[in-house]
Coordinates of C-alpha atoms in Angstrom, one line a residue:
M1 CA -8.2 -12.0 9.6
R2 CA -7.5 -14.2 6.5
V3 CA -5.6 -12.5 3.7
L4 CA -5.0 -14.1 0.4
V5 CA -1.7 -13.0 -1.3
T6 CA -1.3 -13.8 -5.0
G7 CA 1.7 -13.5 -7.3
F8 CA 2.4 -14.6 -10.9
T9 CA 4.7 -17.0 -12.7
P10 CA 7.4 -15.5 -15.0
F11 CA 6.3 -14.5 -18.5
G12 CA 7.7 -13.3 -21.8
R13 CA 11.4 -12.3 -21.6
H14 CA 11.3 -12.3 -17.8
R15 CA 13.1 -15.4 -16.4
S16 CA 11.8 -14.7 -12.9
N17 CA 8.9 -12.9 -11.3
P18 CA 9.4 -11.3 -7.9
T19 CA 5.8 -11.7 -7.1
E20 CA 6.0 -15.5 -7.3
R21 CA 8.6 -15.6 -4.6
L22 CA 6.6 -13.1 -2.5
A23 CA 3.4 -15.2 -2.6
R24 CA 5.3 -18.4 -1.8
E25 CA 7.1 -16.9 1.1
A26 CA 3.8 -15.3 2.4
D27 CA 2.0 -18.7 2.7
G28 CA 1.3 -19.5 6.3
R29 CA 2.8 -16.3 7.8
R30 CA 1.2 -14.3 10.5
I31 CA 1.5 -10.5 10.5
G32 CA -0.2 -8.8 13.4
G33 CA -3.7 -10.1 13.4
A34 CA -3.5 -11.3 9.8
L35 CA -3.0 -14.9 8.7
L36 CA -1.6 -15.0 5.1
A37 CA -2.2 -17.6 2.5
G38 CA 0.0 -17.3 -0.6
R39 CA -0.9 -18.6 -4.0
V40 CA 0.8 -18.3 -7.4
L41 CA -1.3 -17.7 -10.4
P42 CA -0.2 -18.8 -13.9
T43 CA 0.3 -15.9 -16.3
E44 CA -2.5 -17.2 -18.5
F45 CA -5.9 -15.6 -19.2
R46 CA -7.8 -18.8 -18.7
G47 CA -5.5 -20.5 -16.3
C48 CA -5.4 -17.7 -13.8
D49 CA -9.2 -17.9 -13.6
R50 CA -9.1 -21.5 -12.5
A51 CA -6.3 -20.9 -10.0
L52 CA -7.9 -17.8 -8.6
D53 CA -11.3 -19.6 -8.1
S54 CA -9.5 -22.4 -6.4
A55 CA -7.6 -20.1 -4.1
L56 CA -10.7 -18.2 -3.1
R57 CA -12.5 -21.4 -2.2
E58 CA -9.6 -22.8 -0.3
T59 CA -8.7 -19.8 1.8
R60 CA -12.1 -18.0 2.2
P61 CA -10.2 -14.6 2.6
H62 CA -11.5 -11.4 4.2
A63 CA -9.1 -9.5 2.0
V64 CA -7.1 -10.2 -1.2
L65 CA -3.7 -8.6 -1.9
M66 CA -2.7 -9.2 -5.5
F67 CA 0.8 -8.5 -6.8
G68 CA 2.0 -8.5 -10.4
L69 CA 5.2 -7.5 -12.2
G70 CA 5.1 -4.1 -13.9
P71 CA 8.4 -3.9 -15.8
N72 CA 8.0 -0.2 -16.6
R73 CA 7.0 0.9 -13.1
K74 CA 9.5 2.8 -11.1
R75 CA 7.8 2.2 -7.7
L76 CA 5.0 0.1 -6.2
A77 CA 1.7 1.1 -7.9
L78 CA -1.6 0.6 -6.1
E79 CA -4.1 0.0 -8.8
C80 CA -7.5 1.8 -8.4
V81 CA -9.5 0.2 -11.2
A82 CA -9.7 -2.9 -13.2
L83 CA -10.9 -2.7 -16.8
N84 CA -13.3 -5.1 -18.4
V85 CA -11.1 -5.9 -21.4
D86 CA -8.4 -8.4 -22.4
H87 CA -6.0 -7.1 -25.0
A88 CA -2.6 -8.5 -25.5
E89 CA 0.1 -7.5 -28.0
K90 CA 2.1 -10.6 -27.0
P91 CA 0.7 -14.0 -26.1
D92 CA 0.3 -15.2 -22.6
N93 CA 2.1 -18.3 -21.3
A94 CA -0.5 -20.6 -22.9
G95 CA -0.1 -18.9 -26.3
R96 CA -3.4 -17.0 -26.2
R97 CA -3.5 -13.4 -27.4
P98 CA -7.0 -11.9 -27.0
W99 CA -7.7 -8.8 -28.9
R100 CA -10.2 -6.2 -27.5
R101 CA -12.3 -8.8 -25.8
A102 CA -14.5 -8.3 -22.8
I103 CA -13.5 -10.3 -19.7
D104 CA -17.2 -10.5 -18.7
P105 CA -19.7 -9.4 -21.4
R106 CA -22.3 -8.8 -18.7
G107 CA -20.0 -7.0 -16.3
P108 CA -19.4 -3.3 -15.9
A109 CA -16.7 -1.5 -18.0
L110 CA -14.6 -1.1 -14.9
L111 CA -14.5 -2.0 -11.2
E112 CA -12.8 -0.1 -8.4
A113 CA -10.5 -1.6 -5.9
T114 CA -12.4 -2.3 -2.6
L115 CA -9.5 -2.0 -0.2
P116 CA -8.6 1.5 1.1
I117 CA -6.1 2.8 -1.4
D118 CA -5.4 6.1 0.4
R119 CA -4.7 4.3 3.7
L120 CA -2.5 1.7 2.1
H121 CA -0.6 4.4 0.1
A122 CA 0.0 6.5 3.2
A123 CA 1.2 3.5 5.2
L124 CA 3.8 2.7 2.5
R125 CA 5.0 6.3 2.3
R126 CA 5.4 6.4 6.1
A127 CA 7.5 3.3 5.9
R128 CA 9.6 5.1 3.2
I129 CA 8.7 2.6 0.6
P130 CA 8.3 4.4 -2.8
A131 CA 4.7 4.0 -3.9
S132 CA 2.2 5.6 -6.3
V133 CA -1.5 5.4 -7.1
S134 CA -2.3 4.2 -10.6
Y135 CA -5.5 4.3 -12.7
H136 CA -4.4 1.8 -15.4
A137 CA -3.5 -1.8 -14.6
G138 CA -3.0 -2.6 -18.2
T139 CA -5.0 -5.1 -20.3
Y140 CA -2.8 -8.1 -19.8
V141 CA -3.2 -11.0 -17.3
C142 CA -2.7 -8.8 -14.2
N143 CA -5.7 -6.7 -15.0
H144 CA -7.7 -9.8 -16.0
A145 CA -7.1 -11.4 -12.6
F146 CA -7.8 -8.2 -10.8
Y147 CA -11.2 -7.8 -12.5
R148 CA -12.1 -11.5 -11.9
A149 CA -11.2 -11.2 -8.2
L150 CA -13.4 -8.1 -7.8
R151 CA -16.2 -10.0 -9.4
R152 CA -15.8 -13.3 -7.6
A153 CA -14.3 -12.6 -4.2
G154 CA -17.7 -12.1 -2.6
R155 CA -17.4 -9.9 0.5
A156 CA -13.6 -10.0 0.5
R157 CA -12.0 -6.7 -0.3
V158 CA -9.4 -6.6 -3.1
V159 CA -6.5 -4.5 -4.3
F160 CA -3.8 -5.0 -6.9
V161 CA -0.2 -3.9 -6.6
H162 CA 2.2 -3.7 -9.5
V163 CA 5.9 -4.0 -8.6
P164 CA 9.0 -2.9 -10.5
D165 CA 11.2 -5.6 -12.0
R166 CA 14.1 -4.2 -9.9
A167 CA 12.2 -4.5 -6.6
T168 CA 14.2 -6.5 -4.1
P169 CA 12.8 -9.4 -2.1
R170 CA 13.5 -7.5 1.1
R171 CA 11.6 -4.4 -0.1
L172 CA 8.6 -6.5 -1.2
R173 CA 8.5 -8.3 2.1
R174 CA 8.5 -5.0 3.9
A175 CA 5.7 -3.7 1.7
L176 CA 3.6 -6.8 2.3
D177 CA 4.2 -6.5 6.1
V178 CA 3.0 -2.8 6.0
L179 CA -0.1 -3.6 3.9
A180 CA -1.1 -6.6 6.0
R181 CA -0.7 -4.6 9.2
V182 CA -3.0 -1.9 7.9
L183 CA -5.6 -4.5 7.1
A184 CA -5.2 -6.4 10.4
G185 CA -5.3 -3.1 12.3
G186 CA -8.5 -2.0 10.7
N187 CA -10.0 -5.4 11.5
S188 CA -8.9 -5.2 15.1
R189 CA -10.4 -1.7 15.5
R190 CA -13.7 -2.9 14.1
A191 CA -13.7 -5.9 16.5
R192 CA -13.1 -3.5 19.4
R193 CA -16.1 -1.4 18.3
V194 CA -18.3 -4.5 18.2
R195 CA -17.2 -5.7 21.6
S196 CA -17.8 -2.2 23.1
G197 CA -21.3 -2.0 21.6
K198 CA -20.4 0.7 19.1
G199 CA -20.8 -1.5 16.1
E200 CA -22.8 -4.3 14.8
S201 CA -21.5 -7.8 14.2
R202 CA -22.4 -9.5 10.9

């Protein structure tokens, strides 16, 4: 199972972004039955589109785990929906500051995450990693990239995870391991059903 893991570059007053390191370290790792490909997206509304499209073409993932820095979050937040709006009080790294602008004028007002939020949340809690479920990914570049991924990832399933700025590299690696194993385990169970004649291959 191929899993694309994305993070972002630092932005604003943040001199570093823990999700950038997470994505770089993830590249080429194997966790259970999952092969990870890590890519870092620029914190730019337009630039992240190009980088995301390139990453999807290169890796052809079955699942996409997106991570972004949520400075005001107290724990990992699994985002349930992406909104079809770009709205920034402060400019992105390219100096752009969209104001109440649709990401895709022809797209729906919101899109739901396509990976199993409840299973992922339960797995994190079992691993004693503080986690919550969120219904607002903001209107900055994180939400933009999440929405674009849901529109452009084809049959690949997608979820976005906001991380606190105080999240340690060790905790983030543990969280990634847990999430990847959930995805790989589900893929393995499906494969067993197909081999046993209880499912259909596609």
